[in-house]
GROMACS .gro file of C-alpha atoms in nm:
model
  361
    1UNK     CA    1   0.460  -6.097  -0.002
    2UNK     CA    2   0.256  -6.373   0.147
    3UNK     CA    3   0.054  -6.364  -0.148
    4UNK     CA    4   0.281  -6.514  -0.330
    5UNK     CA    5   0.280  -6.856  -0.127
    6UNK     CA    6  -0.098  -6.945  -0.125
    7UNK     CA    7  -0.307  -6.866  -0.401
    8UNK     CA    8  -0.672  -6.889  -0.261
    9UNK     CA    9  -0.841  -6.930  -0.576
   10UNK     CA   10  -1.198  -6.826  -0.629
   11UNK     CA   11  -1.373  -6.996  -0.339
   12UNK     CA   12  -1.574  -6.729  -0.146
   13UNK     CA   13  -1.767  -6.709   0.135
   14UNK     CA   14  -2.101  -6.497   0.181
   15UNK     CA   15  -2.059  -6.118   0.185
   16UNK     CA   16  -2.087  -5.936   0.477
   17UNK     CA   17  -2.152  -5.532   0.566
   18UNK     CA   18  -1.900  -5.289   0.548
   19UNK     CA   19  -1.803  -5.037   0.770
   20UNK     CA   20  -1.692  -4.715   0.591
   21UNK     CA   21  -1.592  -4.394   0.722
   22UNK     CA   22  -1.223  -4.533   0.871
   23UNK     CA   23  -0.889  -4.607   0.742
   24UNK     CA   24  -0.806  -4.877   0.589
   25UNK     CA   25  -0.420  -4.979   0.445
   26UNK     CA   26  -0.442  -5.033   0.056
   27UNK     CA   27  -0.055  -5.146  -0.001
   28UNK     CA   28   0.264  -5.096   0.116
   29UNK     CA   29   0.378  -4.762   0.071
   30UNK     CA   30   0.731  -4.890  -0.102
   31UNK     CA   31   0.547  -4.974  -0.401
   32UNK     CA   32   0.478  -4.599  -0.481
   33UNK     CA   33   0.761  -4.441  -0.642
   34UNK     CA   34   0.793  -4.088  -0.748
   35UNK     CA   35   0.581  -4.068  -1.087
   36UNK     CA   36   0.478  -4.442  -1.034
   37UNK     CA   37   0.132  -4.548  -0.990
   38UNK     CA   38  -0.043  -4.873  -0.837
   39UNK     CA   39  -0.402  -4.999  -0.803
   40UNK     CA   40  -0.576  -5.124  -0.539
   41UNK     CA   41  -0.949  -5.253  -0.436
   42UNK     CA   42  -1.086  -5.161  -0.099
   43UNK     CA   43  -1.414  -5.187   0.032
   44UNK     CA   44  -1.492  -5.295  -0.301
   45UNK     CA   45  -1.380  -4.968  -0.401
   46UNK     CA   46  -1.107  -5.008  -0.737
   47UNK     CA   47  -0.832  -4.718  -0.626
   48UNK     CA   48  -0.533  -4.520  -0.857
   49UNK     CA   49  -0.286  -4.464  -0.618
   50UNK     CA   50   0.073  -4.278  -0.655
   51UNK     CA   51   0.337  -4.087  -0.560
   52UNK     CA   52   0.411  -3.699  -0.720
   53UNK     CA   53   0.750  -3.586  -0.756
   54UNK     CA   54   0.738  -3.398  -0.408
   55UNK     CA   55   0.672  -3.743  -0.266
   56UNK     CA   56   0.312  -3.712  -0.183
   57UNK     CA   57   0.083  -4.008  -0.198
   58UNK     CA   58  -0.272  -3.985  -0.340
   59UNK     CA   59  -0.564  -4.240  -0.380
   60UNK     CA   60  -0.804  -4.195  -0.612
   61UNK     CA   61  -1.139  -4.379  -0.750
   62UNK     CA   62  -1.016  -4.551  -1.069
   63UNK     CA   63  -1.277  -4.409  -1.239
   64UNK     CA   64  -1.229  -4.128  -1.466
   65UNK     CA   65  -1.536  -3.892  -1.398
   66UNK     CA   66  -1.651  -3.862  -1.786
   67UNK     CA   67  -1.688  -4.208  -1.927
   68UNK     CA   68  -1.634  -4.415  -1.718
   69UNK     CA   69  -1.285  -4.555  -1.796
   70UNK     CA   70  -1.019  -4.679  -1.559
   71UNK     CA   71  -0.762  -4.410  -1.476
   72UNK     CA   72  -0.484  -4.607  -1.477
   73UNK     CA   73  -0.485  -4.715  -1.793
   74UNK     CA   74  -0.377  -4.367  -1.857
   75UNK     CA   75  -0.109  -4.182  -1.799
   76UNK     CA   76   0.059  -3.990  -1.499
   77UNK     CA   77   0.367  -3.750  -1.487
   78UNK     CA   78   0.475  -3.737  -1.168
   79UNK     CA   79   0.243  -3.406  -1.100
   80UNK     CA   80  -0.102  -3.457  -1.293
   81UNK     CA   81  -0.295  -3.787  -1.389
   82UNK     CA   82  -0.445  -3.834  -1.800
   83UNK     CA   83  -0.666  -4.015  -1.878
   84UNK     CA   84  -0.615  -4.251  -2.189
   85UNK     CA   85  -0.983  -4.227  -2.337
   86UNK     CA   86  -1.017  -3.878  -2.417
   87UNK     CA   87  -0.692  -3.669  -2.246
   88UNK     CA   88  -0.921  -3.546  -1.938
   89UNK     CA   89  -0.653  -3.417  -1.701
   90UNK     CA   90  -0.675  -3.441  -1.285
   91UNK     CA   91  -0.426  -3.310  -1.016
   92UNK     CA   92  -0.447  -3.664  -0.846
   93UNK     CA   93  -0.476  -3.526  -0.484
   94UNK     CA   94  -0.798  -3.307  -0.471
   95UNK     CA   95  -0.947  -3.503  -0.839
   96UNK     CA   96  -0.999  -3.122  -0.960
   97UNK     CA   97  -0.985  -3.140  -1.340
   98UNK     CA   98  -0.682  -2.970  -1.499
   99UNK     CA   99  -0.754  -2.982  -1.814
  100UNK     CA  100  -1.010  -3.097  -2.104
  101UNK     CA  101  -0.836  -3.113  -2.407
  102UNK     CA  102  -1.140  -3.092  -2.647
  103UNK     CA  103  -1.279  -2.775  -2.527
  104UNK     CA  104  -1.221  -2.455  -2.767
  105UNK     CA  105  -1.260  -2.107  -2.716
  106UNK     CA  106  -1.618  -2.136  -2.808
  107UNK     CA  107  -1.680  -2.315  -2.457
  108UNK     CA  108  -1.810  -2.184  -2.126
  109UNK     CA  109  -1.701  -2.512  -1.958
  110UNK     CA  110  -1.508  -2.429  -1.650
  111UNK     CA  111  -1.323  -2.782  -1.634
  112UNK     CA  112  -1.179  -2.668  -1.291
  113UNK     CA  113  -1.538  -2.732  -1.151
  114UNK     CA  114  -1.549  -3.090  -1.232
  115UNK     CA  115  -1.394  -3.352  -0.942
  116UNK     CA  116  -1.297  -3.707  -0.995
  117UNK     CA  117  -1.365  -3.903  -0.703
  118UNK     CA  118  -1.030  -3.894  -0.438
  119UNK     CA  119  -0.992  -3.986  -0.111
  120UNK     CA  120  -0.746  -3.855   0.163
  121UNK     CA  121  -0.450  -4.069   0.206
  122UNK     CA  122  -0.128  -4.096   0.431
  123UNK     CA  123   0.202  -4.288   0.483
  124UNK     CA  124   0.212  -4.464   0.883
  125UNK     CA  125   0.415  -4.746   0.950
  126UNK     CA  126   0.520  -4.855   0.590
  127UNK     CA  127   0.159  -4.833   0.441
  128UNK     CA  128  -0.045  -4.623   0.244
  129UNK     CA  129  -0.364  -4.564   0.423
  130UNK     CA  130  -0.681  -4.468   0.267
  131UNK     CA  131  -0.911  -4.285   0.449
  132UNK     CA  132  -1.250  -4.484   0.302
  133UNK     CA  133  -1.610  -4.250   0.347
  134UNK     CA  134  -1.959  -4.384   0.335
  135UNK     CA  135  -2.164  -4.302   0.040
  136UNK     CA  136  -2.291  -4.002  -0.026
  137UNK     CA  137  -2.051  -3.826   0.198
  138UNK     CA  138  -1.939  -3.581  -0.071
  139UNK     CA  139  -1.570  -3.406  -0.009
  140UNK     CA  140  -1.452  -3.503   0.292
  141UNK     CA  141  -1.322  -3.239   0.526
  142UNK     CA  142  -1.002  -3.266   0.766
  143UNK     CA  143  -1.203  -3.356   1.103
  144UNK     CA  144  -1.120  -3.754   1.030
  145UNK     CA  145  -0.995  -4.007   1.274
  146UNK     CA  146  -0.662  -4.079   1.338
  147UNK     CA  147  -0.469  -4.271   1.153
  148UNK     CA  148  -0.399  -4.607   1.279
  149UNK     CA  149  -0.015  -4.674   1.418
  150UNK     CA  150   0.253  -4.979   1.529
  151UNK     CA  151   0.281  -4.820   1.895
  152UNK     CA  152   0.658  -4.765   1.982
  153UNK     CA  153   0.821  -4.688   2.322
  154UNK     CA  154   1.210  -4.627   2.194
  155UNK     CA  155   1.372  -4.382   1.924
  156UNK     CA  156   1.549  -4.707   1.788
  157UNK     CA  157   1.360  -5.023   1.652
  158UNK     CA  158   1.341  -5.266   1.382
  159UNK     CA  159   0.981  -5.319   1.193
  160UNK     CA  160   0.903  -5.578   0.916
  161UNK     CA  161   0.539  -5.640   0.742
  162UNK     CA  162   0.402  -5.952   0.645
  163UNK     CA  163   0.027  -5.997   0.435
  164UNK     CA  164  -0.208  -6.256   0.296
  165UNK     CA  165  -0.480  -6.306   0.085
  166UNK     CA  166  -0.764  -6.457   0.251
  167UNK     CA  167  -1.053  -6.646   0.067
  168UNK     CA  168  -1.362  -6.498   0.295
  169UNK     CA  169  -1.533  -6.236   0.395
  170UNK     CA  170  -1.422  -5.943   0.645
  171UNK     CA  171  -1.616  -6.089   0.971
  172UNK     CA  172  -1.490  -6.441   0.940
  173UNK     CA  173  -1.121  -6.323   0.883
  174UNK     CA  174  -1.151  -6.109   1.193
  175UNK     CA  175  -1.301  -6.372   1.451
  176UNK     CA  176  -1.014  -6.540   1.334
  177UNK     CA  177  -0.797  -6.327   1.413
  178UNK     CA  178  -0.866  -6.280   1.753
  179UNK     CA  179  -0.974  -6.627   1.825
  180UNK     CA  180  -0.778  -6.778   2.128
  181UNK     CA  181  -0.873  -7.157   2.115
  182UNK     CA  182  -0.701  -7.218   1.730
  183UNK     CA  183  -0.337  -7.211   1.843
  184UNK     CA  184  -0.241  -7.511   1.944
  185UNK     CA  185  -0.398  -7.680   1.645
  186UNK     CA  186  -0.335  -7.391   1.394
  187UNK     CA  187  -0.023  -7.280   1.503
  188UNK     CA  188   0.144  -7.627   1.586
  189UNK     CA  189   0.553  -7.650   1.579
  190UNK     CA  190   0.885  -7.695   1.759
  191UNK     CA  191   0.936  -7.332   1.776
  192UNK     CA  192   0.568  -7.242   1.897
  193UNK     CA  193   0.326  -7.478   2.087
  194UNK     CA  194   0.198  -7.760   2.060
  195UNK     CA  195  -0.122  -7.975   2.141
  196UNK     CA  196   0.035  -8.107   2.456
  197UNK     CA  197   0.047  -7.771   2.575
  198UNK     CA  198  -0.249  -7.679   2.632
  199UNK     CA  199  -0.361  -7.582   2.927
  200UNK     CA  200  -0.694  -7.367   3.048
  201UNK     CA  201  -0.598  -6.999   3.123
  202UNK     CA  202  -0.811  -6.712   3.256
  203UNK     CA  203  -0.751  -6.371   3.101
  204UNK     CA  204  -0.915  -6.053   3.173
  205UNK     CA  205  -1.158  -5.797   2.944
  206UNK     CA  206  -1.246  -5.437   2.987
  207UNK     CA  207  -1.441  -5.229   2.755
  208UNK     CA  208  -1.255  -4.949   2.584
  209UNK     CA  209  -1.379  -4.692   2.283
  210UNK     CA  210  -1.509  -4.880   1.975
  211UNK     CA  211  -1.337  -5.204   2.135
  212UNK     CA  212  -1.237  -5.418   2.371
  213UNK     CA  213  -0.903  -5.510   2.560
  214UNK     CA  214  -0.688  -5.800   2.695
  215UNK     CA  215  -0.569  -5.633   3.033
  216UNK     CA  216  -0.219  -5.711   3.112
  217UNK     CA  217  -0.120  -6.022   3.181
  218UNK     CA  218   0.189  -6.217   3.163
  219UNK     CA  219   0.228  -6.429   2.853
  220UNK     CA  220   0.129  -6.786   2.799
  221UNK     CA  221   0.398  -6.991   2.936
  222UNK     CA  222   0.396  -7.242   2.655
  223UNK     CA  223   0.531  -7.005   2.368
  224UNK     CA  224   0.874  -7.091   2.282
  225UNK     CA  225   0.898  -6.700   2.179
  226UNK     CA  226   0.766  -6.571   2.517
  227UNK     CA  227   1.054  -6.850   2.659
  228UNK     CA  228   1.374  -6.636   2.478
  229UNK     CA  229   1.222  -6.356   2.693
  230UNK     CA  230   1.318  -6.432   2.984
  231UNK     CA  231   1.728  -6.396   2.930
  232UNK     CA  232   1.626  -5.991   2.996
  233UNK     CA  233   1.571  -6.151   3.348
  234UNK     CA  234   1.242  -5.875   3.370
  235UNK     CA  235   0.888  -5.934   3.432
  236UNK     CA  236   0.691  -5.998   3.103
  237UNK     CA  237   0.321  -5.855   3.015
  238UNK     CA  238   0.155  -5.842   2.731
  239UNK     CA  239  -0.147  -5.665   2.635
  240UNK     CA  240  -0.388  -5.714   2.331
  241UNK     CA  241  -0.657  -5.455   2.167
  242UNK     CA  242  -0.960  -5.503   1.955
  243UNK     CA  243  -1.036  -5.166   1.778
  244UNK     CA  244  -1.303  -5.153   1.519
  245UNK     CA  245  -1.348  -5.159   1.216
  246UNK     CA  246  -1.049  -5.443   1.154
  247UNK     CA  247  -0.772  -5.316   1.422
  248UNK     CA  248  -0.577  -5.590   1.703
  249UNK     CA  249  -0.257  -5.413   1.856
  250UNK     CA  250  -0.050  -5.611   2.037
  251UNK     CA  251   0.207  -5.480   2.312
  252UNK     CA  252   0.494  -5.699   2.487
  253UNK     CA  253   0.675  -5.518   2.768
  254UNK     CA  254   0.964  -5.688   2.911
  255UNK     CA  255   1.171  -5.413   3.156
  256UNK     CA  256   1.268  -5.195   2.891
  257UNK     CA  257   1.219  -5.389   2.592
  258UNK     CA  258   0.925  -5.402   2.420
  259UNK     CA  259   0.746  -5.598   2.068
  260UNK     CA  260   0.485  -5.458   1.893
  261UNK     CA  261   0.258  -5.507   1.629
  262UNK     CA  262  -0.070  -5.415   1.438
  263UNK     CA  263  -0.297  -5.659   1.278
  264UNK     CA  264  -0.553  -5.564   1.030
  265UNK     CA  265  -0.776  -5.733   0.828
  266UNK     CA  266  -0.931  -5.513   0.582
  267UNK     CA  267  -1.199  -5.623   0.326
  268UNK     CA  268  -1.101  -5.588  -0.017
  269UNK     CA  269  -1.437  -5.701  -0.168
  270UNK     CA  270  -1.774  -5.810   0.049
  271UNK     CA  271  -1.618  -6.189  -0.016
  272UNK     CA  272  -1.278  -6.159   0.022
  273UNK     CA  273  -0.989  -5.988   0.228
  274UNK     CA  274  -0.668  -5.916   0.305
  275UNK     CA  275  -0.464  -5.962   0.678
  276UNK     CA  276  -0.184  -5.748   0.692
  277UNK     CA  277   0.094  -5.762   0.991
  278UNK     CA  278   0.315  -5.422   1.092
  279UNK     CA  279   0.571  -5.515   1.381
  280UNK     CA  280   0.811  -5.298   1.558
  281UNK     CA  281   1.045  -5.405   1.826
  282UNK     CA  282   1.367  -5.355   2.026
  283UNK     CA  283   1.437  -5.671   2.161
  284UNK     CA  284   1.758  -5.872   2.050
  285UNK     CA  285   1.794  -5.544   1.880
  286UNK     CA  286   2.194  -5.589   1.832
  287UNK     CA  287   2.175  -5.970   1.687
  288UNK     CA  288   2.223  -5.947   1.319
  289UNK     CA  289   1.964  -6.089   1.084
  290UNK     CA  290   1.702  -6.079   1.387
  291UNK     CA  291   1.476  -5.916   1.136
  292UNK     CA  292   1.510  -6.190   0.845
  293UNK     CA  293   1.451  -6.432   1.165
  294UNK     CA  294   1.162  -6.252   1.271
  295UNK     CA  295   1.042  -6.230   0.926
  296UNK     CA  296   1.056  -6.581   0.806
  297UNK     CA  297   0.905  -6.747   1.126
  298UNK     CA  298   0.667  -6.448   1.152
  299UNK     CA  299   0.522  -6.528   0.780
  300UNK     CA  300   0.525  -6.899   0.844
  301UNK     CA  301   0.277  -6.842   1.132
  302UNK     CA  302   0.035  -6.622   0.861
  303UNK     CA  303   0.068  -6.889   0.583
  304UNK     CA  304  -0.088  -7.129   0.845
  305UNK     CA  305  -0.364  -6.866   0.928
  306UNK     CA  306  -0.418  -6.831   0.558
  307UNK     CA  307  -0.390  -7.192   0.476
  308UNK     CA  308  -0.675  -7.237   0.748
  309UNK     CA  309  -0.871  -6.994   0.623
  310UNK     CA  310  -0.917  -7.149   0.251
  311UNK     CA  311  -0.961  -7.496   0.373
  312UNK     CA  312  -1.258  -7.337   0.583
  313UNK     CA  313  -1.371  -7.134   0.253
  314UNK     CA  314  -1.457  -7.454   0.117
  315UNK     CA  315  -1.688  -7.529   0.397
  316UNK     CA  316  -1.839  -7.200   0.351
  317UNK     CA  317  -1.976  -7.242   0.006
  318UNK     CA  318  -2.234  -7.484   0.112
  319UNK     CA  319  -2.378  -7.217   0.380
  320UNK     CA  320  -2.346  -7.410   0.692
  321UNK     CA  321  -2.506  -7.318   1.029
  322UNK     CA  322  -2.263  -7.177   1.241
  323UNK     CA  323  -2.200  -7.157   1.606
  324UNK     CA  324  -2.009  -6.958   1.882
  325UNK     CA  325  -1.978  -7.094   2.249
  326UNK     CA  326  -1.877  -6.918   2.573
  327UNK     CA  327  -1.608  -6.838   2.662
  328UNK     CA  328  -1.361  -6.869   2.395
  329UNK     CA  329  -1.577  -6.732   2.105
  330UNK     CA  330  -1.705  -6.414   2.338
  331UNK     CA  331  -1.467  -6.176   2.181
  332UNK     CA  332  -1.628  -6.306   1.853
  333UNK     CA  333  -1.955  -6.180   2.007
  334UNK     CA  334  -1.841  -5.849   2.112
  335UNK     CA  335  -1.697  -5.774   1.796
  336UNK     CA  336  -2.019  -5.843   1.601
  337UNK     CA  337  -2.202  -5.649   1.871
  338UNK     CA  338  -1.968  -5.386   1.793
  339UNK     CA  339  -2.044  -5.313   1.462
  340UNK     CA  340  -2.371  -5.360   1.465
  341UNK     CA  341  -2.358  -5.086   1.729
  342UNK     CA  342  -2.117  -4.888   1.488
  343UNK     CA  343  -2.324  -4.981   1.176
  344UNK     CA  344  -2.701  -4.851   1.412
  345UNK     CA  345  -2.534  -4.563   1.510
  346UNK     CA  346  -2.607  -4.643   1.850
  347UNK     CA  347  -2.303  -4.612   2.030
  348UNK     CA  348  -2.391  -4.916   2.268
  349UNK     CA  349  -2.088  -5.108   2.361
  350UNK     CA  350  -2.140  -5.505   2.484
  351UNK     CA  351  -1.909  -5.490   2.759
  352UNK     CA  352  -2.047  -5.304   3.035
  353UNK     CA  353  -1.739  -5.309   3.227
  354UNK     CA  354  -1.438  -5.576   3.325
  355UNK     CA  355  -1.499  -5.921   3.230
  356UNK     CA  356  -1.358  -6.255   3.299
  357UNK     CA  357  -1.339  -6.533   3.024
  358UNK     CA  358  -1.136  -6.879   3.059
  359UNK     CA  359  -1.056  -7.160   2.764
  360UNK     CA  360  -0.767  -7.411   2.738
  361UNK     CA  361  -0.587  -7.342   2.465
   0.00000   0.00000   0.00000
């Protein structure tokens, strides 16, 4: 895990709003084992999660409903989670209480009334996804929004995952994210670009629901990885979408081979997140160790993000004034438009149809 590289420390930036009612990715789903159990903090939210021995996944608040006391520093079998304080037992998918050890035949308790707080969860692409409502919701019922996926265009394809920790709040990881002036300075080496290669470009925007999209286009020309693309002897495009609340996909088509990925940068706390990469892909799909390649260059391109990222955490302690400029920080714009839309409940989107921008980057 990228994690492990960079340790950001304790520097944090100013907290931000949330936006709840979507999915978010807690961990990777390999970390759940049958009868296992992991925790997890989203939204600010502290999460049980698990697998039961028919190799469902549940989340749960890690909060047992009677005092109080984290859930998992209890127990769980594999079908029903304990918890340590007092024995209070809770089938981990719906939080109904099982069982309350201490009642006797004297009580009129029904302990299958009493809920601990769950939330609906899923497997996609390698993660366990939490489906995260706003307060006050109550029991969520099944009319929820899809969960988020890698888009794939073959039966066969290799995937890999990459994360990091980042020292700041959701908004500033975002704008990061899809900012499209930092490469050449971020992102310098042999393999990728450099500062020489800059160059202005021109890309093109259209509106699309709760985002915004990079229309197709062909690929900048001074990416040594866009470069190896061009022994397929096709046409390359690529196309890029912001989704809210934390979603970019990114699409490569090249004839019949495509690359793929998902980017998400989901707020752990209202100070701190946590970028997480899903690729798929079927290009150089017969050259062994392409995915340790892909891998290993892959996470050395998020270290530098992350690295980035905590060097500007430091800035953001002392509460600068901050600015965004036209054209290259518009997307930054129409995301925070976005959600303030989202956040209103006003369903106005900033982009009231195709847009231009152009940078050199």
């Amino acid at each position: 895990m990228m994690n492990d590289l960079v340790q950001p420390g304790s520097m944090v930036s100013p907290p931000t709003e949330l936006i709840f009612g979507d999915w978010y990715p807690a961990l990777r789903a390999t970390e759940l084992r049958k009868g296992g159990k992991k925790t997890a903090i989203l939204l600010g939210i502290p999460l049980l999660l698990g697998r039961k021995n028919d190799g469902s996944i549940f989340a749960m608040r890690d909060l047992c409903p009677h005092r109080g006391i984290p859930l998992s520093a209890g127990w769980f079998d594999g079908e029903t989670v304990q918890c340590k304080y007092h024995g209070w037992r809770f089938e981990p998918c719906s939080g109904q209480c099982a069982e309350i050890p201490s009642l006797t035949g004297h009580d009129t308790l029904d302990a299958t009334k009493i809920f601990a707080s769950s939330f609906p969860c899923t497997e996609r692409d390698g993660y366990a996804w939490v489906y995260i409502p706003q307060a006050g919701t109550g029991r969520v019922g099944d009319a929820l929004p899809a969960v988020p996926e890698v888009p794939k265009f073959s039966e066969q394809y290799r995937s890999a995952h990459l994360t990091a920790d980042l020292p700041c709040n959701v908004d500033h990881g975002i704008i990061g994210l899809m900012d499209p002036a930092h490469g050449p300075f971020v992102h310098q080496a042999w393999w990728w670009r450099s500062r020489a290669s800059i160059h202005e470009k021109e890309k093109h925007f259209e509106p699309i629901p709760q985002g915004f999209r990079m229309s197709a286009h062909a690929p900048s020309g001074n990416s040594a990885p866009y470069k190896l693309l061009g022994v397929y002897g096709e046409p390359i495009t690529t196309t890029i979408d912001f989704v809210l609340p934390n979603r970019r996909y990114e699409t490569i088509r090249c004839g019949d081979k495509w690359f793929s990925s998902l980017t998400t940068v989901t707020p752990v706390t209202a100070s701190t997140c946590r970028i997480d990469v899903a690729a798929a892909w079927n290009i150089f799909y017969n050259i062994p160790f392409v995915t340790s390649i892909a891998t290993f260059f892959g996470a050395r391109f998020v270290r530098q993000d992350q690295e980035t990222m905590i060097q500007q955490a430091e800035g953001l302690r002392f509460n600068p004034a901050l600015m965004l400029i036209d054209d290259a920080d518009k997307p930054a714009k129409w995301y925070f438009a976005l959600k303030q839309a989202r956040l209103k409940g006003t369903g106005e989107h900033p982009l009231a149809g195709p847009v231009t921008l152009r940078w050199r980057s």
